[in-house]
mmCIF file of N, CA and C in Angstrom:
data_model
loop_
_atom_site.group_PDB
_atom_site.id
_atom_site.type_symbol
_atom_site.label_atom_id
_atom_site.label_comp_id
_atom_site.label_asym_id
_atom_site.label_seq_id
_atom_site.Cartn_x
_atom_site.Cartn_y
_atom_site.Cartn_z
ATOM 1 N N ALA A 842 0.848 -1.202 0.000
ATOM 2 C CA ALA A 842 0.000 0.000 0.000
ATOM 3 C C ALA A 842 0.875 1.240 0.000
ATOM 4 N N ARG A 843 0.386 2.233 -0.692
ATOM 5 C CA ARG A 843 1.121 3.493 -0.760
ATOM 6 C C ARG A 843 0.889 4.309 0.495
ATOM 7 N N SER A 844 1.878 5.061 0.869
ATOM 8 C CA SER A 844 1.696 5.935 2.026
ATOM 9 C C SER A 844 0.873 7.142 1.608
ATOM 10 N N LYS A 845 0.166 7.713 2.558
ATOM 11 C CA LYS A 845 -0.611 8.928 2.288
ATOM 12 C C LYS A 845 0.353 10.105 2.279
ATOM 13 N N GLY A 846 -0.209 11.310 2.168
ATOM 14 C CA GLY A 846 0.660 12.474 2.189
ATOM 15 C C GLY A 846 0.896 13.014 0.795
ATOM 16 N N PRO A 847 2.143 13.400 0.480
ATOM 17 C CA PRO A 847 2.429 14.034 -0.797
ATOM 18 C C PRO A 847 2.008 13.184 -1.992
ATOM 19 N N SER A 848 2.019 11.852 -1.843
ATOM 20 C CA SER A 848 1.615 11.003 -2.961
ATOM 21 C C SER A 848 0.130 11.165 -3.244
ATOM 22 N N GLY A 849 -0.631 11.766 -2.311
ATOM 23 C CA GLY A 849 -2.056 11.982 -2.515
ATOM 24 C C GLY A 849 -2.344 12.797 -3.757
ATOM 25 N N GLU A 850 -1.509 13.797 -4.031
ATOM 26 C CA GLU A 850 -1.734 14.627 -5.214
ATOM 27 C C GLU A 850 -1.473 13.836 -6.487
ATOM 28 N N LYS A 851 -0.409 13.067 -6.493
ATOM 29 C CA LYS A 851 -0.076 12.281 -7.678
ATOM 30 C C LYS A 851 -1.191 11.282 -7.993
ATOM 31 N N LEU A 852 -1.673 10.622 -6.957
ATOM 32 C CA LEU A 852 -2.746 9.649 -7.114
ATOM 33 C C LEU A 852 -4.026 10.336 -7.594
ATOM 34 N N LEU A 853 -4.352 11.474 -7.005
ATOM 35 C CA LEU A 853 -5.546 12.221 -7.390
ATOM 36 C C LEU A 853 -5.451 12.655 -8.857
ATOM 37 N N ARG A 854 -4.294 13.173 -9.251
ATOM 38 C CA ARG A 854 -4.127 13.606 -10.645
ATOM 39 C C ARG A 854 -4.280 12.425 -11.608
ATOM 40 N N GLN A 855 -3.760 11.262 -11.217
ATOM 41 C CA GLN A 855 -3.894 10.078 -12.065
ATOM 42 C C GLN A 855 -5.370 9.678 -12.184
ATOM 43 N N ARG A 856 -6.075 9.724 -11.068
ATOM 44 C CA ARG A 856 -7.509 9.376 -11.095
ATOM 45 C C ARG A 856 -8.283 10.348 -11.963
ATOM 46 N N LEU A 857 -8.008 11.636 -11.818
ATOM 47 C CA LEU A 857 -8.698 12.636 -12.638
ATOM 48 C C LEU A 857 -8.416 12.396 -14.118
ATOM 49 N N THR A 858 -7.155 12.165 -14.452
ATOM 50 C CA THR A 858 -6.777 11.926 -15.852
ATOM 51 C C THR A 858 -7.519 10.712 -16.413
ATOM 52 N N ASP A 859 -7.600 9.645 -15.610
ATOM 53 C CA ASP A 859 -8.308 8.434 -16.042
ATOM 54 C C ASP A 859 -9.794 8.707 -16.242
ATOM 55 N N ILE A 860 -10.400 9.418 -15.302
ATOM 56 C CA ILE A 860 -11.834 9.724 -15.392
ATOM 57 C C ILE A 860 -12.115 10.605 -16.610
ATOM 58 N N PHE A 861 -11.272 11.606 -16.843
ATOM 59 C CA PHE A 861 -11.473 12.460 -18.021
ATOM 60 C C PHE A 861 -11.445 11.611 -19.290
ATOM 61 N N ALA A 862 -10.477 10.714 -19.378
ATOM 62 C CA ALA A 862 -10.320 9.883 -20.579
ATOM 63 C C ALA A 862 -11.512 8.936 -20.757
ATOM 64 N N GLN A 863 -11.977 8.363 -19.647
ATOM 65 C CA GLN A 863 -13.059 7.377 -19.715
ATOM 66 C C GLN A 863 -14.420 8.025 -19.911
ATOM 67 N N ASP A 864 -14.705 9.075 -19.146
ATOM 68 C CA ASP A 864 -16.056 9.641 -19.107
ATOM 69 C C ASP A 864 -16.241 10.838 -20.037
ATOM 70 N N TYR A 865 -15.159 11.496 -20.387
ATOM 71 C CA TYR A 865 -15.261 12.726 -21.184
ATOM 72 C C TYR A 865 -14.273 12.700 -22.354
ATOM 73 N N PRO A 866 -14.337 11.645 -23.172
ATOM 74 C CA PRO A 866 -13.343 11.515 -24.253
ATOM 75 C C PRO A 866 -13.432 12.631 -25.291
ATOM 76 N N ASP A 867 -14.588 13.273 -25.407
ATOM 77 C CA ASP A 867 -14.767 14.336 -26.399
ATOM 78 C C ASP A 867 -14.366 15.703 -25.868
ATOM 79 N N TYR A 868 -13.937 15.745 -24.600
ATOM 80 C CA TYR A 868 -13.579 17.022 -23.979
ATOM 81 C C TYR A 868 -12.087 17.273 -24.100
ATOM 82 N N GLU A 869 -11.749 18.537 -24.230
ATOM 83 C CA GLU A 869 -10.343 18.935 -24.180
ATOM 84 C C GLU A 869 -10.012 19.238 -22.727
ATOM 85 N N VAL A 870 -8.902 18.694 -22.256
ATOM 86 C CA VAL A 870 -8.464 18.933 -20.883
ATOM 87 C C VAL A 870 -7.280 19.894 -20.919
ATOM 88 N N LYS A 871 -7.434 21.008 -20.226
ATOM 89 C CA LYS A 871 -6.349 21.981 -20.133
ATOM 90 C C LYS A 871 -5.876 22.014 -18.684
ATOM 91 N N THR A 872 -4.603 22.295 -18.488
ATOM 92 C CA THR A 872 -4.053 22.322 -17.138
ATOM 93 C C THR A 872 -3.430 23.684 -16.845
ATOM 94 N N ASN A 873 -3.341 23.977 -15.551
ATOM 95 C CA ASN A 873 -2.684 25.196 -15.072
ATOM 96 C C ASN A 873 -3.251 26.443 -15.748
ATOM 97 N N LEU A 874 -4.571 26.581 -15.651
ATOM 98 C CA LEU A 874 -5.279 27.636 -16.369
ATOM 99 C C LEU A 874 -5.413 28.915 -15.570
ATOM 100 N N ASP A 875 -5.222 30.019 -16.255
ATOM 101 C CA ASP A 875 -5.392 31.328 -15.660
ATOM 102 C C ASP A 875 -6.865 31.706 -15.685
ATOM 103 N N SER A 876 -7.387 32.231 -14.587
ATOM 104 C CA SER A 876 -8.802 32.622 -14.520
ATOM 105 C C SER A 876 -9.032 33.991 -15.155
ATOM 106 N N GLY A 877 -7.957 34.710 -15.410
ATOM 107 C CA GLY A 877 -8.101 36.061 -15.940
ATOM 108 C C GLY A 877 -8.285 37.106 -14.849
ATOM 109 N N VAL A 878 -8.279 36.659 -13.593
ATOM 110 C CA VAL A 878 -8.433 37.579 -12.470
ATOM 111 C C VAL A 878 -7.077 37.743 -11.786
ATOM 112 N N PRO A 879 -6.618 39.004 -11.620
ATOM 113 C CA PRO A 879 -5.323 39.204 -10.958
ATOM 114 C C PRO A 879 -5.285 38.557 -9.576
ATOM 115 N N LYS A 880 -4.166 37.949 -9.263
ATOM 116 C CA LYS A 880 -3.902 37.336 -7.958
ATOM 117 C C LYS A 880 -4.711 36.063 -7.678
ATOM 118 N N ALA A 881 -5.527 35.625 -8.624
ATOM 119 C CA ALA A 881 -6.272 34.373 -8.416
ATOM 120 C C ALA A 881 -5.347 33.197 -8.705
ATOM 121 N N ARG A 882 -5.545 32.113 -7.975
ATOM 122 C CA ARG A 882 -4.762 30.903 -8.216
ATOM 123 C C ARG A 882 -5.184 30.294 -9.557
ATOM 124 N N LYS A 883 -4.236 29.680 -10.234
ATOM 125 C CA LYS A 883 -4.564 29.013 -11.494
ATOM 126 C C LYS A 883 -5.360 27.741 -11.206
ATOM 127 N N TYR A 884 -6.274 27.421 -12.129
ATOM 128 C CA TYR A 884 -7.025 26.177 -12.005
ATOM 129 C C TYR A 884 -6.095 25.016 -12.353
ATOM 130 N N SER A 885 -6.240 23.917 -11.637
ATOM 131 C CA SER A 885 -5.431 22.735 -11.937
ATOM 132 C C SER A 885 -5.843 22.137 -13.282
ATOM 133 N N TYR A 886 -7.167 22.091 -13.511
ATOM 134 C CA TYR A 886 -7.704 21.520 -14.747
ATOM 135 C C TYR A 886 -8.912 22.313 -15.215
ATOM 136 N N GLY A 887 -9.067 22.350 -16.519
ATOM 137 C CA GLY A 887 -10.297 22.865 -17.114
ATOM 138 C C GLY A 887 -10.769 21.856 -18.138
ATOM 139 N N LEU A 888 -12.061 21.568 -18.122
ATOM 140 C CA LEU A 888 -12.655 20.683 -19.128
ATOM 141 C C LEU A 888 -13.424 21.546 -20.117
ATOM 142 N N TYR A 889 -13.101 21.368 -21.389
ATOM 143 C CA TYR A 889 -13.711 22.168 -22.449
ATOM 144 C C TYR A 889 -14.397 21.256 -23.448
ATOM 145 N N TYR A 890 -15.581 21.695 -23.890
ATOM 146 C CA TYR A 890 -16.298 20.952 -24.918
ATOM 147 C C TYR A 890 -16.558 21.907 -26.073
ATOM 148 N N ASN A 891 -16.060 21.544 -27.245
ATOM 149 C CA ASN A 891 -16.167 22.426 -28.423
ATOM 150 C C ASN A 891 -15.677 23.833 -28.105
ATOM 151 N N GLY A 892 -14.599 23.918 -27.339
ATOM 152 C CA GLY A 892 -13.999 25.207 -27.036
ATOM 153 C C GLY A 892 -14.661 25.966 -25.899
ATOM 154 N N THR A 893 -15.752 25.429 -25.376
ATOM 155 C CA THR A 893 -16.474 26.092 -24.284
ATOM 156 C C THR A 893 -16.087 25.476 -22.945
ATOM 157 N N PRO A 894 -15.697 26.296 -21.969
ATOM 158 C CA PRO A 894 -15.355 25.734 -20.658
ATOM 159 C C PRO A 894 -16.594 25.143 -19.988
ATOM 160 N N ARG A 895 -16.475 23.897 -19.503
ATOM 161 C CA ARG A 895 -17.596 23.220 -18.860
ATOM 162 C C ARG A 895 -17.357 22.981 -17.371
ATOM 163 N N MET A 896 -16.092 22.982 -16.955
ATOM 164 C CA MET A 896 -15.793 22.790 -15.538
ATOM 165 C C MET A 896 -14.352 23.192 -15.254
ATOM 166 N N MET A 897 -14.146 23.803 -14.080
ATOM 167 C CA MET A 897 -12.807 24.109 -13.594
ATOM 168 C C MET A 897 -12.586 23.305 -12.322
ATOM 169 N N ILE A 898 -11.405 22.753 -12.195
ATOM 170 C CA ILE A 898 -11.070 21.926 -11.038
ATOM 171 C C ILE A 898 -9.783 22.443 -10.414
ATOM 172 N N MET A 899 -9.817 22.560 -9.100
ATOM 173 C CA MET A 899 -8.642 23.007 -8.354
ATOM 174 C C MET A 899 -8.217 21.892 -7.404
ATOM 175 N N ILE A 900 -6.955 21.560 -7.446
ATOM 176 C CA ILE A 900 -6.405 20.610 -6.481
ATOM 177 C C ILE A 900 -5.783 21.427 -5.356
ATOM 178 N N ILE A 901 -6.219 21.131 -4.147
ATOM 179 C CA ILE A 901 -5.759 21.892 -2.977
ATOM 180 C C ILE A 901 -5.017 20.942 -2.046
ATOM 181 N N ASP A 902 -3.770 21.291 -1.741
ATOM 182 C CA ASP A 902 -2.908 20.366 -0.995
ATOM 183 C C ASP A 902 -2.862 20.673 0.498
ATOM 184 N N ASP A 903 -3.632 21.658 0.920
ATOM 185 C CA ASP A 903 -3.675 21.978 2.346
ATOM 186 C C ASP A 903 -5.085 22.459 2.643
ATOM 187 N N ARG A 904 -5.757 21.811 3.596
ATOM 188 C CA ARG A 904 -7.172 22.142 3.834
ATOM 189 C C ARG A 904 -7.360 23.608 4.166
ATOM 190 N N ASN A 905 -6.333 24.276 4.684
ATOM 191 C CA ASN A 905 -6.461 25.696 5.017
ATOM 192 C C ASN A 905 -6.413 26.585 3.782
ATOM 193 N N HIS A 906 -5.928 26.049 2.671
ATOM 194 C CA HIS A 906 -5.794 26.872 1.469
ATOM 195 C C HIS A 906 -7.130 27.187 0.811
ATOM 196 N N ALA A 907 -8.179 26.442 1.139
ATOM 197 C CA ALA A 907 -9.489 26.701 0.526
ATOM 198 C C ALA A 907 -9.977 28.102 0.850
ATOM 199 N N ASN A 908 -9.530 28.649 1.975
ATOM 200 C CA ASN A 908 -9.968 29.977 2.384
ATOM 201 C C ASN A 908 -9.028 31.085 1.923
ATOM 202 N N LEU A 909 -7.964 30.722 1.243
ATOM 203 C CA LEU A 909 -7.041 31.741 0.761
ATOM 204 C C LEU A 909 -7.719 32.632 -0.263
ATOM 205 N N LYS A 910 -7.340 33.880 -0.264
ATOM 206 C CA LYS A 910 -7.930 34.836 -1.207
ATOM 207 C C LYS A 910 -7.713 34.374 -2.653
ATOM 208 N N GLU A 911 -6.532 33.856 -2.976
ATOM 209 C CA GLU A 911 -6.247 33.466 -4.361
ATOM 210 C C GLU A 911 -7.172 32.333 -4.828
ATOM 211 N N VAL A 912 -7.543 31.438 -3.907
ATOM 212 C CA VAL A 912 -8.461 30.346 -4.241
ATOM 213 C C VAL A 912 -9.880 30.890 -4.361
ATOM 214 N N ARG A 913 -10.249 31.759 -3.430
ATOM 215 C CA ARG A 913 -11.587 32.360 -3.462
ATOM 216 C C ARG A 913 -11.793 33.156 -4.752
ATOM 217 N N LEU A 914 -10.781 33.900 -5.160
ATOM 218 C CA LEU A 914 -10.882 34.683 -6.396
ATOM 219 C C LEU A 914 -11.101 33.776 -7.604
ATOM 220 N N ALA A 915 -10.399 32.653 -7.641
ATOM 221 C CA ALA A 915 -10.561 31.715 -8.757
ATOM 222 C C ALA A 915 -11.965 31.110 -8.744
ATOM 223 N N ARG A 916 -12.445 30.744 -7.548
ATOM 224 C CA ARG A 916 -13.789 30.165 -7.419
ATOM 225 C C ARG A 916 -14.838 31.175 -7.890
ATOM 226 N N GLU A 917 -14.689 32.434 -7.466
ATOM 227 C CA GLU A 917 -15.639 33.480 -7.854
ATOM 228 C C GLU A 917 -15.583 33.761 -9.347
ATOM 229 N N ALA A 918 -14.387 33.741 -9.914
ATOM 230 C CA ALA A 918 -14.251 33.983 -11.354
ATOM 231 C C ALA A 918 -15.009 32.921 -12.141
ATOM 232 N N SER A 919 -14.876 31.677 -11.718
ATOM 233 C CA SER A 919 -15.570 30.582 -12.381
ATOM 234 C C SER A 919 -17.081 30.792 -12.292
ATOM 235 N N ALA A 920 -17.561 31.160 -11.109
ATOM 236 C CA ALA A 920 -18.997 31.412 -10.922
ATOM 237 C C ALA A 920 -19.464 32.565 -11.810
ATOM 238 N N ASN A 921 -18.652 33.611 -11.907
ATOM 239 C CA ASN A 921 -19.019 34.767 -12.735
ATOM 240 C C ASN A 921 -19.144 34.395 -14.202
ATOM 241 N N TYR A 922 -18.362 33.408 -14.628
ATOM 242 C CA TYR A 922 -18.434 32.943 -16.015
ATOM 243 C C TYR A 922 -19.506 31.876 -16.191
ATOM 244 N N GLY A 923 -20.155 31.479 -15.083
ATOM 245 C CA GLY A 923 -21.185 30.448 -15.157
ATOM 246 C C GLY A 923 -20.626 29.057 -15.388
ATOM 247 N N VAL A 924 -19.375 28.852 -14.967
ATOM 248 C CA VAL A 924 -18.713 27.560 -15.162
ATOM 249 C C VAL A 924 -18.617 26.856 -13.813
ATOM 250 N N PRO A 925 -19.067 25.606 -13.728
ATOM 251 C CA PRO A 925 -18.958 24.882 -12.465
ATOM 252 C C PRO A 925 -17.502 24.792 -12.006
ATOM 253 N N TYR A 926 -17.332 24.844 -10.700
ATOM 254 C CA TYR A 926 -15.999 24.790 -10.086
ATOM 255 C C TYR A 926 -16.015 23.715 -9.011
ATOM 256 N N LEU A 927 -14.982 22.896 -8.993
ATOM 257 C CA LEU A 927 -14.823 21.891 -7.944
ATOM 258 C C LEU A 927 -13.430 21.999 -7.372
ATOM 259 N N ASP A 928 -13.310 21.727 -6.084
ATOM 260 C CA ASP A 928 -11.962 21.541 -5.572
ATOM 261 C C ASP A 928 -11.879 20.175 -4.904
ATOM 262 N N PHE A 929 -10.689 19.611 -5.009
ATOM 263 C CA PHE A 929 -10.379 18.320 -4.407
ATOM 264 C C PHE A 929 -9.170 18.512 -3.515
ATOM 265 N N TYR A 930 -9.239 17.912 -2.332
ATOM 266 C CA TYR A 930 -8.159 18.045 -1.360
ATOM 267 C C TYR A 930 -7.291 16.804 -1.382
ATOM 268 N N THR A 931 -6.002 17.010 -1.460
ATOM 269 C CA THR A 931 -5.086 15.870 -1.584
ATOM 270 C C THR A 931 -5.000 15.041 -0.313
ATOM 271 N N HIS A 932 -5.397 15.606 0.852
ATOM 272 C CA HIS A 932 -5.306 14.829 2.092
ATOM 273 C C HIS A 932 -6.503 13.895 2.273
ATOM 274 N N LEU A 933 -7.513 13.999 1.414
ATOM 275 C CA LEU A 933 -8.687 13.131 1.506
ATOM 276 C C LEU A 933 -8.491 11.916 0.596
ATOM 277 N N PRO A 934 -9.253 10.839 0.828
ATOM 278 C CA PRO A 934 -9.034 9.614 0.040
ATOM 279 C C PRO A 934 -9.321 9.773 -1.457
ATOM 280 N N ASN A 935 -10.331 10.594 -1.825
ATOM 281 C CA ASN A 935 -10.661 10.804 -3.238
ATOM 282 C C ASN A 935 -10.808 9.488 -3.998
ATOM 283 N N GLU A 936 -11.656 8.609 -3.459
ATOM 284 C CA GLU A 936 -11.926 7.345 -4.139
ATOM 285 C C GLU A 936 -12.460 7.631 -5.540
ATOM 286 N N VAL A 937 -12.174 6.719 -6.460
ATOM 287 C CA VAL A 937 -12.521 6.944 -7.868
ATOM 288 C C VAL A 937 -13.999 7.291 -8.041
ATOM 289 N N GLU A 938 -14.889 6.525 -7.426
ATOM 290 C CA GLU A 938 -16.320 6.780 -7.615
ATOM 291 C C GLU A 938 -16.742 8.121 -7.031
ATOM 292 N N TYR A 939 -16.125 8.516 -5.929
ATOM 293 C CA TYR A 939 -16.414 9.817 -5.331
ATOM 294 C C TYR A 939 -16.037 10.934 -6.301
ATOM 295 N N VAL A 940 -14.839 10.855 -6.848
ATOM 296 C CA VAL A 940 -14.358 11.876 -7.787
ATOM 297 C C VAL A 940 -15.252 11.896 -9.024
ATOM 298 N N ARG A 941 -15.513 10.720 -9.572
ATOM 299 C CA ARG A 941 -16.335 10.593 -10.780
ATOM 300 C C ARG A 941 -17.736 11.184 -10.548
ATOM 301 N N ASN A 942 -18.348 10.855 -9.410
ATOM 302 C CA ASN A 942 -19.706 11.331 -9.135
ATOM 303 C C ASN A 942 -19.751 12.831 -8.911
ATOM 304 N N ARG A 943 -18.753 13.380 -8.237
ATOM 305 C CA ARG A 943 -18.745 14.840 -8.035
ATOM 306 C C ARG A 943 -18.655 15.571 -9.361
ATOM 307 N N ILE A 944 -17.829 15.067 -10.256
ATOM 308 C CA ILE A 944 -17.708 15.721 -11.568
ATOM 309 C C ILE A 944 -19.029 15.609 -12.323
ATOM 310 N N ARG A 945 -19.583 14.404 -12.350
ATOM 311 C CA ARG A 945 -20.837 14.178 -13.094
ATOM 312 C C ARG A 945 -21.967 15.057 -12.543
ATOM 313 N N GLU A 946 -22.080 15.108 -11.212
ATOM 314 C CA GLU A 946 -23.176 15.865 -10.597
ATOM 315 C C GLU A 946 -23.056 17.362 -10.807
ATOM 316 N N ASN A 947 -21.856 17.834 -11.022
ATOM 317 C CA ASN A 947 -21.644 19.284 -11.145
ATOM 318 C C ASN A 947 -21.429 19.764 -12.576
ATOM 319 N N MET A 948 -21.306 18.847 -13.501
ATOM 320 C CA MET A 948 -20.988 19.211 -14.888
ATOM 321 C C MET A 948 -22.144 19.969 -15.548
#
């Protein structure tokens, strides 16, 4: 078994990549995306369909970072554009079905 901790992000990114490929093969996946808002954190992933953004995903490696201004600005920017936003925390288990269902329910 793998140890938890820093490997959580690597595992989460692998799961997200697999889910995108399996469930959203027609979508373009972009990484490290700028929200267009100064000082906002970049999105970890953006899912685009026919060039239209359909979801922004942020990977957060510290539960306290969700309240950071840079994360809040990115979340608000996504809402202002009418694009669903999700964040996933690397310290949580992020089981495949949990990740898959959150994306599906919010898409």
